[in-house]
mmCIF file of C-alpha atoms in Angstrom:
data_model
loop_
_atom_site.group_PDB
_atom_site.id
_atom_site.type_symbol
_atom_site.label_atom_id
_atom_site.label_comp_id
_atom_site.label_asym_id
_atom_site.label_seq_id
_atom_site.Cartn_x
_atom_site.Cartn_y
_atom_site.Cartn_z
ATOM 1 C CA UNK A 1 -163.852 -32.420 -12.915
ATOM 2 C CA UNK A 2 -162.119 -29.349 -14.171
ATOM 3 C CA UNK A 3 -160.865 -26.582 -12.236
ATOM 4 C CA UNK A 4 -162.899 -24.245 -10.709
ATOM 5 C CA UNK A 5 -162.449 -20.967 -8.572
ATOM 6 C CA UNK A 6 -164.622 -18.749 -6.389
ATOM 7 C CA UNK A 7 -165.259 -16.132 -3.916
ATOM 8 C CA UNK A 8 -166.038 -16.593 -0.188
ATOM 9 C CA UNK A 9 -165.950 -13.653 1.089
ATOM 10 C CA UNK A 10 -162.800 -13.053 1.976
ATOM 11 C CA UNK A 11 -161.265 -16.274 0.899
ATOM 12 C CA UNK A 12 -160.436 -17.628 -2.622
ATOM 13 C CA UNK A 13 -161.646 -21.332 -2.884
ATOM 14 C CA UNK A 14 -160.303 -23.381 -5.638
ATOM 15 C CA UNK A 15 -161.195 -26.962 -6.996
ATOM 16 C CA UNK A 16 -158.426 -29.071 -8.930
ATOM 17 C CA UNK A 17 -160.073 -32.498 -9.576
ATOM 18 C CA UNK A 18 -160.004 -34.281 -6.089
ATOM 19 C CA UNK A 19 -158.383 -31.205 -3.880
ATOM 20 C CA UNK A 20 -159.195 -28.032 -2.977
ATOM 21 C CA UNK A 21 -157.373 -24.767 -2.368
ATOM 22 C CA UNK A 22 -158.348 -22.070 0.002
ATOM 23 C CA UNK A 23 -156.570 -18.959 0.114
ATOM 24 C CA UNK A 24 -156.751 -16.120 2.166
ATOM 25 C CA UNK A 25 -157.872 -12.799 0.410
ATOM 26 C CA UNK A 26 -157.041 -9.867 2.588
ATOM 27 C CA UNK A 27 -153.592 -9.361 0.899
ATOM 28 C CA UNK A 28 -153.293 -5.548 1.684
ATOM 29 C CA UNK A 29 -153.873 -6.467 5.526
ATOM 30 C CA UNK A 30 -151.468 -8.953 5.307
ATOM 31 C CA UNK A 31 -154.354 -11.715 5.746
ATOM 32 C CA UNK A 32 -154.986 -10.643 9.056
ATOM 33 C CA UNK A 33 -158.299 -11.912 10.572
ATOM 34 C CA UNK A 34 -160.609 -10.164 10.991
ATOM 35 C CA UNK A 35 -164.498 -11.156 11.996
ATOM 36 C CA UNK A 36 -165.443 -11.493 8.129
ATOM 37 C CA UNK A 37 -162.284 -12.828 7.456
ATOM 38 C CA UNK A 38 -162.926 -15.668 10.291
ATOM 39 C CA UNK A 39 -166.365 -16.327 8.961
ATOM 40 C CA UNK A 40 -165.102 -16.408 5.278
ATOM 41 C CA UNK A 41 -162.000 -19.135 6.178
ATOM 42 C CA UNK A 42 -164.480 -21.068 8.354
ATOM 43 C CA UNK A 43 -167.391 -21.359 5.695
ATOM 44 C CA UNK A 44 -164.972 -21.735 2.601
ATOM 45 C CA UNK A 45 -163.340 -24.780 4.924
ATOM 46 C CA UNK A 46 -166.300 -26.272 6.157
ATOM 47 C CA UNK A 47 -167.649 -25.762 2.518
ATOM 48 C CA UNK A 48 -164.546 -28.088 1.288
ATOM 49 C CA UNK A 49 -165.071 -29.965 4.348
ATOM 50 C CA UNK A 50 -168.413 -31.245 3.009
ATOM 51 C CA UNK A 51 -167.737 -32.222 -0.743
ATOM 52 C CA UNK A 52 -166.820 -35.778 -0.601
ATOM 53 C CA UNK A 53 -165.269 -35.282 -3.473
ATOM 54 C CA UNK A 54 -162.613 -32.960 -2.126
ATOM 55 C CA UNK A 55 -160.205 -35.746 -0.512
ATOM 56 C CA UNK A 56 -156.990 -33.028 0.262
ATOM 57 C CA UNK A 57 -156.917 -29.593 1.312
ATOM 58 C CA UNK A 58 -154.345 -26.504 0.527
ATOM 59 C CA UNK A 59 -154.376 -23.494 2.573
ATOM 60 C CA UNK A 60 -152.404 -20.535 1.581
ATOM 61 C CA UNK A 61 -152.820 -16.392 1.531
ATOM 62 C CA UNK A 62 -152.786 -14.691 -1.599
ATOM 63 C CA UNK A 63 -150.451 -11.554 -1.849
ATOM 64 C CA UNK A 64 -147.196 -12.098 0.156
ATOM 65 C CA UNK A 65 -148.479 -13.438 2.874
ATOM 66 C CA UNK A 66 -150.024 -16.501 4.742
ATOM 67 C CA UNK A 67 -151.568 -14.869 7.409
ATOM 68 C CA UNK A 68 -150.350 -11.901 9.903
ATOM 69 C CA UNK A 69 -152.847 -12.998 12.325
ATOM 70 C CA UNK A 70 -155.452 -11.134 14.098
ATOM 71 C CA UNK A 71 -156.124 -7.719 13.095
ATOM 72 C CA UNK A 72 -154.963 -5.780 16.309
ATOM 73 C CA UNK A 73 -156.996 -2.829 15.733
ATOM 74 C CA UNK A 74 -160.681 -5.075 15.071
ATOM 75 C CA UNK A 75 -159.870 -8.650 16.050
ATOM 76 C CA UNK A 76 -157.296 -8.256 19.518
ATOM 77 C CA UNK A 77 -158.344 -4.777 20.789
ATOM 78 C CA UNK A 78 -162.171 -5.576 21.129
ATOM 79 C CA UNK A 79 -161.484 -8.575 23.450
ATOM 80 C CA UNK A 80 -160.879 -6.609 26.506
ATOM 81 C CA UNK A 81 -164.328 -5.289 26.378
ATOM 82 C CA UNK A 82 -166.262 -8.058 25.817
ATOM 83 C CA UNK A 83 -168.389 -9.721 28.746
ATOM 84 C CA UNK A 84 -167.029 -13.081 29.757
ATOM 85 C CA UNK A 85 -170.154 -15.145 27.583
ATOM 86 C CA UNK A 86 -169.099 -12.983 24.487
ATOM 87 C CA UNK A 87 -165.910 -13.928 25.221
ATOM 88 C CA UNK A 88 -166.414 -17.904 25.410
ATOM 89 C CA UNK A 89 -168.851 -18.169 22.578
ATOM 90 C CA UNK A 90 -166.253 -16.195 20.258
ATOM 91 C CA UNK A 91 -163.583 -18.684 21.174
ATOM 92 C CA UNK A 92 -165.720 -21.619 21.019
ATOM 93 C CA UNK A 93 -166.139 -20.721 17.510
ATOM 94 C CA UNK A 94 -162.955 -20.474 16.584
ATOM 95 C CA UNK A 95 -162.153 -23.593 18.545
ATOM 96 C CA UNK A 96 -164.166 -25.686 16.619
ATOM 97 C CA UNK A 97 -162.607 -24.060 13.312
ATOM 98 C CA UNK A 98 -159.252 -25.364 14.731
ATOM 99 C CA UNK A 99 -160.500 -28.586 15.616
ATOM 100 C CA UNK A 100 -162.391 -29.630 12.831
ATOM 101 C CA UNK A 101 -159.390 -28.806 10.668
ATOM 102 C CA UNK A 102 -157.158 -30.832 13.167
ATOM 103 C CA UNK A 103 -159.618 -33.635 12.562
ATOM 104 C CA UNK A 104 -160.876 -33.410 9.156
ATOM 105 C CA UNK A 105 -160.576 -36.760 7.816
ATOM 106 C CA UNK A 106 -158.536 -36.012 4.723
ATOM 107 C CA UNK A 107 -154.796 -34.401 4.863
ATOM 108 C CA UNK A 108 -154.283 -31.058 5.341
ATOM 109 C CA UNK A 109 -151.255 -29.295 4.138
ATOM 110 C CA UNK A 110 -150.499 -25.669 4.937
ATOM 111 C CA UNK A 111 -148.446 -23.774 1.880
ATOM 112 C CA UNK A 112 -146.790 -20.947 3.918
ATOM 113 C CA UNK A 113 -145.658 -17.861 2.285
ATOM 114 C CA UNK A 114 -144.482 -14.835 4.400
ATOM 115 C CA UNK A 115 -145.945 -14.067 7.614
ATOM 116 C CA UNK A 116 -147.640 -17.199 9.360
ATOM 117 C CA UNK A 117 -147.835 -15.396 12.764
ATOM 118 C CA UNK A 118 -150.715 -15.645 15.369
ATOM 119 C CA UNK A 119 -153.667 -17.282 14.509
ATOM 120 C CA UNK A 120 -152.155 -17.555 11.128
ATOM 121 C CA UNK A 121 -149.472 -19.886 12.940
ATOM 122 C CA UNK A 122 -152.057 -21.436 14.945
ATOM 123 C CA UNK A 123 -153.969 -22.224 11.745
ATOM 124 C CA UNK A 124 -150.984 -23.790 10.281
ATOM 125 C CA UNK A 125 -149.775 -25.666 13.335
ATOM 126 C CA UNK A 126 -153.617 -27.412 12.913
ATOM 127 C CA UNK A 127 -152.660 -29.094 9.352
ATOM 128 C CA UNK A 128 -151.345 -32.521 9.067
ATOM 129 C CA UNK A 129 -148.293 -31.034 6.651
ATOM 130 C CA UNK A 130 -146.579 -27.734 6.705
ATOM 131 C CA UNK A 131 -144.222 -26.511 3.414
ATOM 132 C CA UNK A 132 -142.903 -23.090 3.869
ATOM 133 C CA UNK A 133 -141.480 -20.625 1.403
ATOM 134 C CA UNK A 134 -138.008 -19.242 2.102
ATOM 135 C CA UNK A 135 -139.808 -16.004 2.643
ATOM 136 C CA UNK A 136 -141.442 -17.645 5.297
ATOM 137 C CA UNK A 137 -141.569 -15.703 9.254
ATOM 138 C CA UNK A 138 -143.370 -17.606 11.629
ATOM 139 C CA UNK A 139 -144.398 -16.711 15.116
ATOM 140 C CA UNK A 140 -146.454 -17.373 17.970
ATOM 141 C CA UNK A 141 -147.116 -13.701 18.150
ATOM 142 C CA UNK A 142 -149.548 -13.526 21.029
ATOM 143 C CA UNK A 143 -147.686 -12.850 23.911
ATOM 144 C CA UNK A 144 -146.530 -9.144 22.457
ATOM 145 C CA UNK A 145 -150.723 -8.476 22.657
ATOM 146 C CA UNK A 146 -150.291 -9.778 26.064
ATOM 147 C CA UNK A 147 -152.501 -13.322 25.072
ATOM 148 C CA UNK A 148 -151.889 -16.318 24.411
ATOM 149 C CA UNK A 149 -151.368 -18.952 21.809
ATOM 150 C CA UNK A 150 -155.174 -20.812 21.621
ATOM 151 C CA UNK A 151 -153.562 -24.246 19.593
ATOM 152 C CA UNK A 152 -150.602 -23.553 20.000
ATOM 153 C CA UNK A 153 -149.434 -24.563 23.336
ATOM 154 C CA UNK A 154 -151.296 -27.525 23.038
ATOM 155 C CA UNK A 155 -149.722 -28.440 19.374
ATOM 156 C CA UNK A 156 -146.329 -27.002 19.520
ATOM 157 C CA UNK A 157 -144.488 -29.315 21.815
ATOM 158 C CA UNK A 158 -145.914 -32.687 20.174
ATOM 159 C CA UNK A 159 -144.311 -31.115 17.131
ATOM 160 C CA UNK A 160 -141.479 -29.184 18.308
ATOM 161 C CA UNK A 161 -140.928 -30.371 22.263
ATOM 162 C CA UNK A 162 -141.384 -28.565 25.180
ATOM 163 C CA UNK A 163 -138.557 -26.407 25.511
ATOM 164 C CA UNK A 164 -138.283 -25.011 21.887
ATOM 165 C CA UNK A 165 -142.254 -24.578 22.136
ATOM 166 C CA UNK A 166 -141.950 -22.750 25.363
ATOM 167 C CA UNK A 167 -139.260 -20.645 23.997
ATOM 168 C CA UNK A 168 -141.638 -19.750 20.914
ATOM 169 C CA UNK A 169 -144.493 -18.943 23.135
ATOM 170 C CA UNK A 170 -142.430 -17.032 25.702
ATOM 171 C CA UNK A 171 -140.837 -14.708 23.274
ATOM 172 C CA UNK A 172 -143.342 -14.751 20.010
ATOM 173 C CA UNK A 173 -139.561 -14.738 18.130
ATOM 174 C CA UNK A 174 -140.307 -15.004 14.386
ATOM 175 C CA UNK A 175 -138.718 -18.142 12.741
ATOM 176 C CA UNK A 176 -137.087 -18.214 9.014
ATOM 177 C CA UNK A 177 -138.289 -20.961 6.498
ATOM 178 C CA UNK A 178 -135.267 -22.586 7.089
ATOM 179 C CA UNK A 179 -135.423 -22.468 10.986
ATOM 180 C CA UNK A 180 -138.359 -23.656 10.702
ATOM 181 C CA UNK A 181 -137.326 -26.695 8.875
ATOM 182 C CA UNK A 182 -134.732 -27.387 11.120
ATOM 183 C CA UNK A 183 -136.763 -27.492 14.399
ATOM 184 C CA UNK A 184 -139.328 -29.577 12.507
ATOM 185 C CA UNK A 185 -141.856 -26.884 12.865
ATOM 186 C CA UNK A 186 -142.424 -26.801 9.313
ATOM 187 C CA UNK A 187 -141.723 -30.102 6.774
ATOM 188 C CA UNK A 188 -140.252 -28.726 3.906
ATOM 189 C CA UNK A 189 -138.802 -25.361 2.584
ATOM 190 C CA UNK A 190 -138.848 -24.486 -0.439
ATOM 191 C CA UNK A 191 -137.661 -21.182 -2.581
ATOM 192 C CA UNK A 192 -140.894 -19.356 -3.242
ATOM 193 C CA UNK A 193 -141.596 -19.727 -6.466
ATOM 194 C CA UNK A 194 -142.084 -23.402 -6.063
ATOM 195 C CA UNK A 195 -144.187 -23.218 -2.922
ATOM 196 C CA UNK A 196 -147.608 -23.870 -4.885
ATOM 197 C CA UNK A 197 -146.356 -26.134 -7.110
ATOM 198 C CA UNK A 198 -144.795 -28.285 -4.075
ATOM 199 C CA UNK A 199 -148.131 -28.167 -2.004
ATOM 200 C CA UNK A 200 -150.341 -29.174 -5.027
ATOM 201 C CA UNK A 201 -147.937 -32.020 -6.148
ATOM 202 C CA UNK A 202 -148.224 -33.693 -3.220
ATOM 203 C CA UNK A 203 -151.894 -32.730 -2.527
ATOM 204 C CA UNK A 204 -152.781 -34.352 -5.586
ATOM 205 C CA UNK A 205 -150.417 -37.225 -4.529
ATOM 206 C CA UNK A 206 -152.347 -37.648 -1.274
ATOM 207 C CA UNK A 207 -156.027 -37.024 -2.510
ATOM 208 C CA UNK A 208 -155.252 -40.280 -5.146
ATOM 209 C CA UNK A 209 -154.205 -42.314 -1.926
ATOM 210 C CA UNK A 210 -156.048 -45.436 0.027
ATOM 211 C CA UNK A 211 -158.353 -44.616 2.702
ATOM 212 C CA UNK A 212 -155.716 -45.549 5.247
ATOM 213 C CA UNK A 213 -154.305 -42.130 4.767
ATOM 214 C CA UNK A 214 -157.394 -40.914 7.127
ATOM 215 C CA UNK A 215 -157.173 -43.861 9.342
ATOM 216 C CA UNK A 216 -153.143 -42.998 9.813
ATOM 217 C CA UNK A 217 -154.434 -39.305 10.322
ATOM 218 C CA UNK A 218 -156.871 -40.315 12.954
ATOM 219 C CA UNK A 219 -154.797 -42.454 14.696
ATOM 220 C CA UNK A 220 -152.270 -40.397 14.766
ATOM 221 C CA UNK A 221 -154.275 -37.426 16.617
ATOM 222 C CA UNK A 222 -155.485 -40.399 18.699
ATOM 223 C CA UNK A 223 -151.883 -41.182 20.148
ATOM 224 C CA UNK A 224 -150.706 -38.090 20.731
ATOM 225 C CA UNK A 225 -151.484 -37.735 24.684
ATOM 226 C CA UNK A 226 -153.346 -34.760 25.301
ATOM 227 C CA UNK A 227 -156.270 -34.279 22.579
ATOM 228 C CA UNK A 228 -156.898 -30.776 20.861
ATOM 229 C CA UNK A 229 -160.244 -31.020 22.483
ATOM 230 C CA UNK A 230 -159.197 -31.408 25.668
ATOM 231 C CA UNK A 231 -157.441 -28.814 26.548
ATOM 232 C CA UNK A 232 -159.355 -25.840 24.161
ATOM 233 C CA UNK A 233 -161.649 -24.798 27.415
ATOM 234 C CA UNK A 234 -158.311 -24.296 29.001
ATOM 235 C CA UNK A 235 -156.738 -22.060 26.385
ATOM 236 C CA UNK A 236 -160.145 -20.496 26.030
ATOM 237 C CA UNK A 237 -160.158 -19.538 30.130
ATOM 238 C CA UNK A 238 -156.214 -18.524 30.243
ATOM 239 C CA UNK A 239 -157.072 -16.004 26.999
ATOM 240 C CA UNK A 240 -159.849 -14.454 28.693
ATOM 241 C CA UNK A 241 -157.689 -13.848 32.127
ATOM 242 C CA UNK A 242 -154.608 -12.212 29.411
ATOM 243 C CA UNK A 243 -157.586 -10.100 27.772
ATOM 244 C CA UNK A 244 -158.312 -9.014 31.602
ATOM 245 C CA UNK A 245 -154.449 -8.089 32.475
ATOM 246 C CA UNK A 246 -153.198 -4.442 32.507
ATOM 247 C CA UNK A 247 -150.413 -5.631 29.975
ATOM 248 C CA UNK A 248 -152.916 -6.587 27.016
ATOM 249 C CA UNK A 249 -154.205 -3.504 26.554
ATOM 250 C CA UNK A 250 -151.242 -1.849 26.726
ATOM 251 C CA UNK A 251 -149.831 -3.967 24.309
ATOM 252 C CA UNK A 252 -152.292 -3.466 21.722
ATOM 253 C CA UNK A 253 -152.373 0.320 21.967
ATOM 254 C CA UNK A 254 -148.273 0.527 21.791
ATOM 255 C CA UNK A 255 -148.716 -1.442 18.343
ATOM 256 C CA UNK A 256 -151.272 0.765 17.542
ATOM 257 C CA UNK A 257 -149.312 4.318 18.559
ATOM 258 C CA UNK A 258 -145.923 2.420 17.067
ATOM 259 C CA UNK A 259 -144.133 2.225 20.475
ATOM 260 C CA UNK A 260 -142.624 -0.046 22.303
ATOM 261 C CA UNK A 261 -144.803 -1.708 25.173
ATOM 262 C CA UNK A 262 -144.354 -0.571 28.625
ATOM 263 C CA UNK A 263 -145.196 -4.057 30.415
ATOM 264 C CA UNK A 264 -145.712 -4.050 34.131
ATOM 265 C CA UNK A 265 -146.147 -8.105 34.657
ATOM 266 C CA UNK A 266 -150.080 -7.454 35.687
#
């Protein structure tokens, strides 16, 4: 099979004989997610998902950026006003996004150029393998909305420990490529012109390996203590109480004013 690219929505998906790449296509909002956005990344992923011939997955944003995260204005700022069943059903369905990527069978590498920051960081933190640009800024960015990290603060400290995943959630502090590398958040760094090329070498490499890669993968996921799973309806309930504090709103209309956040702790 031959390559072949197409549109969904707002996501680029392209086949390369026995992988798959799906890129983010909202380059002049950074890739920030939006609700079409979300439904586009889900339904071009569970579209790769499906194809049994697809046996390795690349996820990247076009433009120069992987993703910036939720778009504050239409993604963040509506959560406040929606009634607590709106509220679990929308993070149910993005839970199971981030849990079927953590457990799709096949590897999943994340090829991270620019901004990886919110739920662009939480996307990345849910792929087996993680090569960033040295352009790369990552971030768990939710606690300057006032929210916080869905994946990440079950992820982060099986792949970082506890205190540097603590200090990432605390502060949302953006880390370089090379930081990144050096705290093991990320696997590789690269200079960015080789970031593709990098993430498709070995993606190829992968998708031509034994089935054992996805029993390694699953039991992998397996041993790690606490599943993904299991603690999702927690994240879920702590980001609904955030979405309910005086600080979140406040947080989301200084970034929309350009101000700095008056937080009162509440």
């Amino acid at each position: 099979m031959g390559e072949a690219t197409r549109d969904v929505g707002s996501c680029i998906v392209t086949r390369k004989e026995n992988y798959a790449i799906v890129a983010f296509n909202r380059p002049d909002k950074l890739n920030a997610f939006d609700h079409k956005m979300f439904e586009s990344m889900r339904d071009a992923f569970y579209e790769v998902a499906d194809d049994k011939s697809i046996r390795a997955v690349v996820f990247t944003g076009t433009g120069d950026h992987f993703s910036a995260g939720g778009d504050v204005e239409e993604d963040i700022n509506p959560l406040k006003s929606k009634s607590a069943r709106d509220f679990k059903h929308y993070f149910e369905d993005l839970g199971e996004l981030y849990m079927r990527l953590y457990n799709h069978q096949v590897p999943t590498i994340a090829a991270i150029n620019g901004y990886a920051l919110g739920a662009g960081m939480e996307l990345a933190l849910c792929c087996d393998i993680r090569i960033a640009a040295n352009t790369a800024q990552m971030g768990e960015f939710f606690v300057k909305m006032g929210l916080v990290p869905e994946a990440g603060m079950c992820l982060l400290p099986k792949i970082v420990g506890m205190g540097m995943a603590k200090l990432l959630c605390y502060t949302g502090n953006l880390v370089s490529g090379e930081e990144a590398c050096r705290i093991g958040l990320v696997e590789k760094v690269v200079a960015l012109p080789e970031l593709m090329p990098e993430a498709e070498k070995l993606a190829a490499r992968l998708a031509r390996g034994p089935y054992s890669i996805s029993l390694m993968k699953r039991a992998i996921n397996e041993f790690s203590q606490l599943s993904l799973e299991a603690s999702m309806n927690t994240a879920i309930a702590y980001q609904f109480q955030a979405s309910r504090t005086a600080d979140h709103p406040e947080a989301v209309m200084s970034f929309i004013e350009k101000r700095k956040p008056n937080f009162k702790g509440e």
